[in-house]
Amino acid sequence: MIYQHIAGLIQKALDVQLIEPADKIYMRNQVMSLLGLETYPEDVQESDDTLSNLVEKIIAYAVEEKVIDNLYDDKEVLAANIMNCFVPRPSVVNTVFNQSYQESPNAATNYFYNLSINNNYIQQNRIAKNISYKSDTAYGQLDITINLSKPEKDPEQIKRERELKQTINYPKCLLCIENEGYAGRLGHPARANHRIINIPLLNENWYLQYSPYVYYNEHCILLSEEHRPMKINRKSFERLLSFTEKFPHYFIGSNADLPIVGGSILSHDHYQGGRYEFAMTRAENAFNFKLEGFPEIQASVLNWPMSVIRIRSKHMVSLVNAADKILLNWRNYTDENADVLAFTDDTPHNTITPIARNRNGILELDLVLRNNRTTDEHPLGIFHPHEDVHHIKKENIGLIEVMGLAVLPPRLKDELVDIKEFLLGNSGKVASYHQRWAEQLKLEYGKLSTNEQAESILREELGKKFVKCLQDAGVFKNRGGFERFITSLNSMESEYATKR
């Protein structure tokens, strides 16, 4: 069967135009070499399956024949090396991307996204395992995802990683450009089939790639050539808006640059974008306000569970200046009535999560106000999901969640089934941290009679929990807090003019 799988993989690569017919024998020999095969029979019947499934079957053969150990990293390395046989060199990928860009930005990203799927860098088989649905809330339809796309490591893999005395510092992190084509190793993911696109921005080299575990359509990452810490500043706004001018069909945003409210990788300057309309994109204005010194800017506060200022203009320089003014003010803003303190001694607490869009030539920035202060009552953060929702989500509220897409932990898949059975009266088995919630649901809805009814209620209630997570992360709980900040903002024009 292995020869049939190899033949099938080569045919699929031809079908999606990864290779040309003249490449067939060469590709076959490359894959055979990786599997330790020395001969190839005549008249092989091709396996008819998806590209991802064929790769999985070939890896299963390699494990069975002891070509590799049955370890997560070993399997990932071989799978990436096999697909790397079919992927053009980086120079070719960049050339085709730039040629496609001359047709349109849309054509360029279509080419690169399809390449990332067809070379199995974006592993659709795994992504398909995610549980995803939309939940109707007071803030519109939010996206709920239980992330099942990243396989759990087996005990032997974990043991080896613990025993390994890691002295290698290459690549420095998972986002460094040195990951392109890197074979991988124990504890560092395989990236042999990984490609990145050079995107110059403001006289710097930035690089576009897609997330291997896409959470939404065309989920991309824009990363700095230099390995340097994330920092939200004036340059950030300029880069984000410049990117939307180059790729107006993509939004792009940044995680905040402080612990607790920031992303998982703060050590490497990067942004995330893609072609997707989040609930926050569709959010209506709660109220408009004037931003002193910027008559050309449309400014508003969004009707959203987090604290968001939206500014819009046709003029990039004005928008950058306005965003910079808001950031500089917020960095030093204290409002004890809202539990917002800018500093504890010399430790800063205030920052911003920015998101940029280009809506038919109108540039738009959403500036989400963040504060990472902790207290004894809220040791994980005052403006972080509170303890009453930790049974659903305890992790940081990053850029993706800010915009209205919940990325929930894999444990919930089985735990929600247990709660459903509890609501149906079939079982009393519920995780202790869900017990109170499950009993509240049973008290409110009574004993449910059908699976469909129980699942519908759980999905609706999970959406409510996510809204509460976002509300907890909002720094202003009412309009009064926003109005105090806007008053402060509009009284500091002269100071801002000096700083800029």
XYZ file of C-alpha atoms in Angstrom, residues 289-294 297 299-301 309 311 321-331 333 352 367 369 481-497:
44
model
C -17.449 62.199 20.423
C -15.196 64.991 19.179
C -11.445 64.473 19.336
C -9.965 67.930 19.901
C -7.392 68.921 17.294
C -8.656 66.355 14.779
C -11.451 62.243 12.454
C -14.420 59.138 16.752
C -16.795 56.904 18.665
C -17.073 54.428 21.511
C -12.571 53.596 20.744
C -11.421 56.334 14.867
C -1.568 61.152 15.000
C -4.957 60.640 16.646
C -4.141 57.072 17.660
C -0.802 58.157 19.041
C -2.485 60.874 21.091
C -4.918 58.340 22.570
C -2.123 55.878 23.330
C 0.129 58.458 24.992
C -2.742 59.678 27.141
C -3.888 56.179 28.064
C -0.372 55.045 29.015
C -4.082 57.689 32.660
C -3.783 49.180 23.784
C -8.222 50.961 19.931
C -8.032 49.998 26.129
C -15.708 56.128 32.809
C -15.323 56.686 29.086
C -16.435 60.312 29.328
C -13.867 61.009 32.048
C -11.139 59.571 29.829
C -12.319 61.544 26.787
C -12.305 64.749 28.834
C -8.732 64.001 29.895
C -7.845 63.162 26.303
C -9.220 66.421 24.938
C -7.517 68.533 27.598
C -4.017 67.323 26.664
C -3.725 68.566 23.103
C -0.848 70.938 23.869
C 1.128 68.265 25.695
C 0.498 65.811 22.846
C 1.596 68.387 20.261
